[in-house]
Amino acid sequence: MSSSRSGLLLMVVLLAVSLYRLARLVRRMGSKGVSWARLLRPNALYVMVLLIAFGSLLYAGRGILKSRWDYTKMQVEQVTEGGRVESRVYMARDTASMALDRPILGWGNGSWAYVFPLFAGPEFSLRMGASIRSFPYAHNDWLQLWAETGLVGFLAVMSVPVGIMLLLRRKGRANPITDWTLCGVALVGLLACWDYPMGHPANLLQVSLLSGLGVAYAILEKRVRKERHADS
């Protein structure tokens, strides 16, 4: 199980939204005279597998969940009692300063961990000595992207989702599979505002595959609907 609290929270939110939509579907079908047994019986195995998998995940990761919960309580106490701000706020501030120093071309891809200490504020200095705490990522993929590649690289990356939306509008057709697939991709982008999911190659591969599959399904959906309409 991932130790990312943000990832776990988004997973819970996505599961809650899925269950809510499922409940609405069951209620709507029930209002049309379809019995609950008829709706749930064909999907009983899938629901059971989902519940077992989710329960097993929680059980296997109970140690991680407890440690992250304890760490979160400690951070809340530091903020409420000592007025200490989460370090990611300072990190975002100093990464923005790094980006503004070279806003067009940036400092170079992969340079953040090496250049950031030059812009790090006093909050990152250790009490013993004058060294700076080492961080591999900025905990904000978008700011790190700007700092490393500048506006040129940032706009080049943002052209991909813009291109996907334009392609869907021209050649695709709205459908639940594409909607949910791209919703998952958008959640990763949201998570990147305060974490570093794009720092892991597996996440990059997953986002690329899901985006491609979602777009391909929407295009095929429109093509099939058009062929059916022509045949009729």
C-alpha positions as a LaTeX table, in Angstrom:
\begin{tabular}{lrrr}
\hline
Residue & $x$ (\AA) & $y$ (\AA) & $z$ (\AA) \\
\hline
Met1 & 0.00 & 0.00 & 0.00 \\
Ser2 & 1.19 & 3.51 & $-0.79$ \\
Ser3 & 2.29 & 5.60 & 2.20 \\
Ser4 & 1.06 & 8.77 & 0.51 \\
Arg5 & $-1.75$ & 10.25 & 2.58 \\
Ser6 & $-2.99$ & 12.29 & $-0.36$ \\
Gly7 & $-3.16$ & 9.20 & $-2.56$ \\
Leu8 & $-5.06$ & 7.27 & 0.10 \\
Leu9 & $-7.49$ & 10.16 & 0.57 \\
Leu10 & $-8.16$ & 10.44 & $-3.15$ \\
Met11 & $-8.67$ & 6.67 & $-3.33$ \\
Val12 & $-11.30$ & 6.88 & $-0.58$ \\
Val13 & $-13.01$ & 9.83 & $-2.29$ \\
Leu14 & $-13.09$ & 8.00 & $-5.63$ \\
Leu15 & $-14.50$ & 4.87 & $-3.97$ \\
Ala16 & $-17.17$ & 6.95 & $-2.22$ \\
Val17 & $-18.18$ & 8.64 & $-5.48$ \\
Ser18 & $-18.34$ & 5.25 & $-7.22$ \\
Leu19 & $-20.57$ & 3.80 & $-4.51$ \\
Tyr20 & $-22.78$ & 6.90 & $-4.63$ \\
Arg21 & $-23.24$ & 6.60 & $-8.39$ \\
Leu22 & $-23.92$ & 2.87 & $-8.04$ \\
Ala23 & $-26.57$ & 3.57 & $-5.40$ \\
Arg24 & $-28.21$ & 6.15 & $-7.67$ \\
Leu25 & $-28.23$ & 3.66 & $-10.55$ \\
Val26 & $-29.79$ & 0.95 & $-8.41$ \\
Arg27 & $-32.41$ & 3.38 & $-7.12$ \\
Arg28 & $-33.25$ & 4.60 & $-10.62$ \\
Met29 & $-33.58$ & 1.08 & $-11.96$ \\
Gly30 & $-35.67$ & 0.14 & $-8.94$ \\
Ser31 & $-38.08$ & 2.98 & $-9.69$ \\
Lys32 & $-38.58$ & 1.41 & $-13.13$ \\
Gly33 & $-39.73$ & $-1.85$ & $-11.59$ \\
Val34 & $-36.42$ & $-3.74$ & $-11.77$ \\
Ser35 & $-35.84$ & $-5.72$ & $-8.56$ \\
Trp36 & $-32.68$ & $-5.34$ & $-6.50$ \\
Ala37 & $-32.03$ & $-9.06$ & $-6.78$ \\
Arg38 & $-32.07$ & $-8.88$ & $-10.56$ \\
Leu39 & $-29.61$ & $-5.98$ & $-10.49$ \\
Leu40 & $-27.18$ & $-7.35$ & $-7.94$ \\
Arg41 & $-27.21$ & $-11.08$ & $-8.74$ \\
Pro42 & $-25.14$ & $-10.86$ & $-11.97$ \\
Asn43 & $-22.63$ & $-8.55$ & $-10.27$ \\
Ala44 & $-22.46$ & $-10.28$ & $-6.90$ \\
Leu45 & $-19.13$ & $-11.93$ & $-7.69$ \\
Tyr46 & $-17.53$ & $-8.64$ & $-8.78$ \\
Val47 & $-18.80$ & $-6.83$ & $-5.67$ \\
Met48 & $-17.50$ & $-9.63$ & $-3.46$ \\
Val49 & $-14.07$ & $-9.58$ & $-5.13$ \\
Leu50 & $-13.92$ & $-5.78$ & $-4.78$ \\
Leu51 & $-14.81$ & $-5.89$ & $-1.08$ \\
Ile52 & $-12.32$ & $-8.69$ & $-0.37$ \\
Ala53 & $-9.56$ & $-6.87$ & $-2.26$ \\
Phe54 & $-10.27$ & $-3.60$ & $-0.46$ \\
Gly55 & $-10.41$ & $-5.32$ & 2.93 \\
Ser56 & $-7.18$ & $-7.20$ & 2.25 \\
Leu57 & $-5.51$ & $-3.95$ & 1.23 \\
Leu58 & $-6.55$ & $-2.26$ & 4.45 \\
Tyr59 & $-5.44$ & $-5.24$ & 6.53 \\
Ala60 & $-2.06$ & $-5.57$ & 4.83 \\
Gly61 & $-1.40$ & $-1.85$ & 5.13 \\
Arg62 & $-2.69$ & $-1.35$ & 8.67 \\
Gly63 & 0.83 & $-0.60$ & 9.92 \\
Ile64 & 1.36 & 2.06 & 7.28 \\
Leu65 & $-2.06$ & 3.56 & 7.95 \\
Lys66 & $-1.34$ & 3.80 & 11.68 \\
Ser67 & 2.08 & 5.40 & 11.18 \\
Arg68 & 0.70 & 7.96 & 8.73 \\
Trp69 & $-2.20$ & 8.73 & 11.08 \\
Asp70 & 0.19 & 9.31 & 13.97 \\
Tyr71 & 2.39 & 11.52 & 11.80 \\
Thr72 & $-0.62$ & 13.53 & 10.66 \\
Lys73 & $-1.73$ & 14.10 & 14.26 \\
Met74 & 1.76 & 15.31 & 15.13 \\
Gln75 & 1.71 & 17.79 & 12.24 \\
Val76 & $-1.72$ & 19.08 & 13.25 \\
Glu77 & $-0.50$ & 19.61 & 16.81 \\
Gln78 & 2.55 & 21.51 & 15.53 \\
Val79 & 0.33 & 23.82 & 13.50 \\
Thr80 & $-2.30$ & 24.42 & 16.20 \\
Glu81 & 0.02 & 24.68 & 19.20 \\
Gly82 & 3.32 & 25.92 & 17.81 \\
Gly83 & 2.11 & 27.84 & 14.76 \\
Arg84 & 4.44 & 25.83 & 12.55 \\
Val85 & 3.48 & 25.63 & 8.88 \\
Glu86 & 3.77 & 22.45 & 6.83 \\
Ser87 & 7.16 & 22.36 & 5.10 \\
Arg88 & 5.53 & 21.89 & 1.67 \\
Val89 & 4.27 & 25.49 & 1.86 \\
Tyr90 & 7.83 & 26.78 & 2.22 \\
Met91 & 9.00 & 24.35 & $-0.44$ \\
Ala92 & 6.42 & 25.66 & $-2.90$ \\
Arg93 & 7.42 & 29.24 & $-2.10$ \\
Asp94 & 11.12 & 28.60 & $-2.68$ \\
Thr95 & 10.51 & 26.48 & $-5.79$ \\
Ala96 & 8.50 & 29.38 & $-7.23$ \\
Ser97 & 11.46 & 31.67 & $-6.50$ \\
Met98 & 13.72 & 29.20 & $-8.30$ \\
Ala99 & 11.37 & 29.17 & $-11.30$ \\
Leu100 & 11.11 & 32.96 & $-11.42$ \\
Asp101 & 14.90 & 33.22 & $-11.55$ \\
Arg102 & 14.89 & 31.48 & $-14.94$ \\
Pro103 & 11.23 & 31.58 & $-16.03$ \\
Ile104 & 11.60 & 30.87 & $-19.76$ \\
Leu105 & 14.01 & 27.94 & $-20.10$ \\
Gly106 & 14.35 & 26.82 & $-16.48$ \\
Trp107 & 17.36 & 25.26 & $-14.80$ \\
Gly108 & 17.35 & 22.00 & $-16.71$ \\
Asn109 & 15.44 & 18.76 & $-16.41$ \\
Gly110 & 16.29 & 16.88 & $-13.20$ \\
Ser111 & 18.09 & 19.86 & $-11.68$ \\
Trp112 & 15.66 & 20.66 & $-8.85$ \\
Ala113 & 17.34 & 18.58 & $-6.14$ \\
Tyr114 & 20.69 & 20.25 & $-6.86$ \\
Val115 & 19.58 & 23.85 & $-7.39$ \\
Phe116 & 16.85 & 24.09 & $-4.74$ \\
Pro117 & 19.31 & 24.51 & $-1.80$ \\
Leu118 & 20.38 & 27.82 & $-3.38$ \\
Phe119 & 16.84 & 29.15 & $-2.95$ \\
Ala120 & 15.78 & 27.29 & 0.21 \\
Gly121 & 14.71 & 29.55 & 3.05 \\
Pro122 & 15.87 & 29.35 & 6.66 \\
Glu123 & 13.07 & 26.89 & 7.47 \\
Phe124 & 15.11 & 24.12 & 5.80 \\
Ser125 & 18.34 & 24.73 & 7.69 \\
Leu126 & 19.17 & 22.09 & 10.25 \\
Arg127 & 19.67 & 23.15 & 13.84 \\
Met128 & 23.08 & 21.44 & 13.84 \\
Gly129 & 25.29 & 23.25 & 11.36 \\
Ala130 & 24.31 & 25.17 & 8.26 \\
Ser131 & 23.47 & 22.29 & 5.90 \\
Ile132 & 20.14 & 22.05 & 4.12 \\
Arg133 & 17.77 & 19.13 & 4.37 \\
Ser134 & 17.86 & 17.06 & 1.21 \\
Phe135 & 14.62 & 16.57 & $-0.76$ \\
Pro136 & 14.49 & 14.58 & $-4.00$ \\
Tyr137 & 11.26 & 16.24 & $-5.21$ \\
Ala138 & 9.44 & 19.54 & $-4.68$ \\
His139 & 6.15 & 17.91 & $-3.57$ \\
Asn140 & 4.53 & 19.95 & $-6.34$ \\
Asp141 & 5.12 & 18.49 & $-9.79$ \\
Trp142 & 3.77 & 21.55 & $-11.60$ \\
Leu143 & 6.06 & 24.02 & $-9.85$ \\
Gln144 & 9.01 & 21.65 & $-10.25$ \\
Leu145 & 8.23 & 21.28 & $-13.95$ \\
Trp146 & 8.25 & 25.06 & $-14.36$ \\
Ala147 & 11.46 & 25.46 & $-12.34$ \\
Glu148 & 13.29 & 22.77 & $-14.32$ \\
Thr149 & 12.00 & 23.30 & $-17.87$ \\
Gly150 & 10.68 & 26.87 & $-17.78$ \\
Leu151 & 7.58 & 28.10 & $-19.51$ \\
Val152 & 8.71 & 26.38 & $-22.71$ \\
Gly153 & 8.67 & 22.93 & $-21.12$ \\
Phe154 & 5.58 & 23.66 & $-19.02$ \\
Leu155 & 3.52 & 24.72 & $-22.02$ \\
Ala156 & 4.81 & 21.76 & $-24.03$ \\
Val157 & 3.56 & 19.36 & $-21.34$ \\
Met158 & 0.23 & 21.19 & $-20.98$ \\
Ser159 & $-0.31$ & 20.93 & $-24.74$ \\
Val160 & $-0.89$ & 17.18 & $-24.27$ \\
Pro161 & $-4.13$ & 17.39 & $-22.19$ \\
Val162 & $-5.29$ & 20.33 & $-24.32$ \\
Gly163 & $-4.72$ & 18.24 & $-27.44$ \\
Ile164 & $-6.61$ & 15.33 & $-25.88$ \\
Met165 & $-9.63$ & 17.52 & $-25.12$ \\
Leu166 & $-9.64$ & 18.95 & $-28.65$ \\
Leu167 & $-9.35$ & 15.46 & $-30.15$ \\
Leu168 & $-12.23$ & 14.20 & $-28.02$ \\
Arg169 & $-14.37$ & 17.14 & $-29.04$ \\
Arg170 & $-13.73$ & 16.59 & $-32.75$ \\
Lys171 & $-13.60$ & 12.80 & $-33.08$ \\
Gly172 & $-14.80$ & 11.29 & $-29.81$ \\
Arg173 & $-18.12$ & 10.60 & $-28.16$ \\
Ala174 & $-18.87$ & 10.98 & $-24.46$ \\
Asn175 & $-19.24$ & 7.66 & $-22.63$ \\
Pro176 & $-18.86$ & 6.48 & $-19.01$ \\
Ile177 & $-15.66$ & 4.49 & $-19.64$ \\
Thr178 & $-13.79$ & 7.46 & $-21.11$ \\
Asp179 & $-15.23$ & 9.80 & $-18.49$ \\
Trp180 & $-14.09$ & 7.66 & $-15.55$ \\
Thr181 & $-10.72$ & 6.91 & $-17.13$ \\
Leu182 & $-9.91$ & 10.56 & $-17.69$ \\
Cys183 & $-11.33$ & 11.40 & $-14.28$ \\
Gly184 & $-8.66$ & 9.13 & $-12.77$ \\
Val185 & $-5.99$ & 10.88 & $-14.84$ \\
Ala186 & $-7.29$ & 14.28 & $-13.68$ \\
Leu187 & $-7.07$ & 13.16 & $-10.05$ \\
Val188 & $-3.40$ & 12.34 & $-10.57$ \\
Gly189 & $-2.93$ & 15.85 & $-11.93$ \\
Leu190 & $-4.70$ & 17.25 & $-8.88$ \\
Leu191 & $-2.50$ & 15.19 & $-6.58$ \\
Ala192 & 0.54 & 16.64 & $-8.35$ \\
Cys193 & $-0.34$ & 20.07 & $-6.90$ \\
Trp194 & 0.95 & 19.01 & $-3.47$ \\
Asp195 & 2.81 & 15.75 & $-4.10$ \\
Tyr196 & 5.05 & 14.16 & $-6.71$ \\
Pro197 & 3.19 & 11.31 & $-8.46$ \\
Met198 & 4.99 & 12.11 & $-11.71$ \\
Gly199 & 8.27 & 11.41 & $-9.96$ \\
His200 & 7.54 & 7.70 & $-10.32$ \\
Pro201 & 7.92 & 6.17 & $-13.82$ \\
Ala202 & 5.11 & 3.68 & $-13.12$ \\
Asn203 & 2.66 & 6.56 & $-12.61$ \\
Leu204 & 3.78 & 8.22 & $-15.83$ \\
Leu205 & 3.24 & 4.96 & $-17.71$ \\
Gln206 & $-0.17$ & 4.47 & $-16.10$ \\
Val207 & $-1.33$ & 8.01 & $-16.94$ \\
Ser208 & $-0.13$ & 7.63 & $-20.55$ \\
Leu209 & $-1.88$ & 4.28 & $-21.02$ \\
Leu210 & $-5.15$ & 5.41 & $-19.42$ \\
Ser211 & $-5.22$ & 8.61 & $-21.46$ \\
Gly212 & $-4.59$ & 6.71 & $-24.69$ \\
Leu213 & $-7.17$ & 4.03 & $-23.91$ \\
Gly214 & $-9.79$ & 6.59 & $-22.89$ \\
Val215 & $-9.36$ & 8.59 & $-26.09$ \\
Ala216 & $-9.30$ & 5.46 & $-28.28$ \\
Tyr217 & $-12.52$ & 4.17 & $-26.71$ \\
Ala218 & $-14.28$ & 7.50 & $-27.27$ \\
Ile219 & $-13.24$ & 7.53 & $-30.94$ \\
Leu220 & $-14.36$ & 3.93 & $-31.44$ \\
Glu221 & $-17.65$ & 4.69 & $-29.67$ \\
Lys222 & $-18.41$ & 7.52 & $-32.08$ \\
Arg223 & $-17.42$ & 5.39 & $-35.08$ \\
Val224 & $-19.65$ & 2.48 & $-34.01$ \\
Arg225 & $-22.60$ & 4.78 & $-33.34$ \\
Lys226 & $-22.18$ & 6.34 & $-36.76$ \\
Glu227 & $-22.06$ & 2.92 & $-38.48$ \\
Arg228 & $-25.17$ & 1.75 & $-36.61$ \\
His229 & $-26.99$ & 4.92 & $-37.57$ \\
Ala230 & $-26.00$ & 4.43 & $-41.24$ \\
Asp231 & $-27.20$ & 0.80 & $-41.23$ \\
Ser232 & $-30.56$ & 1.73 & $-39.78$ \\
\hline
\end{tabular}
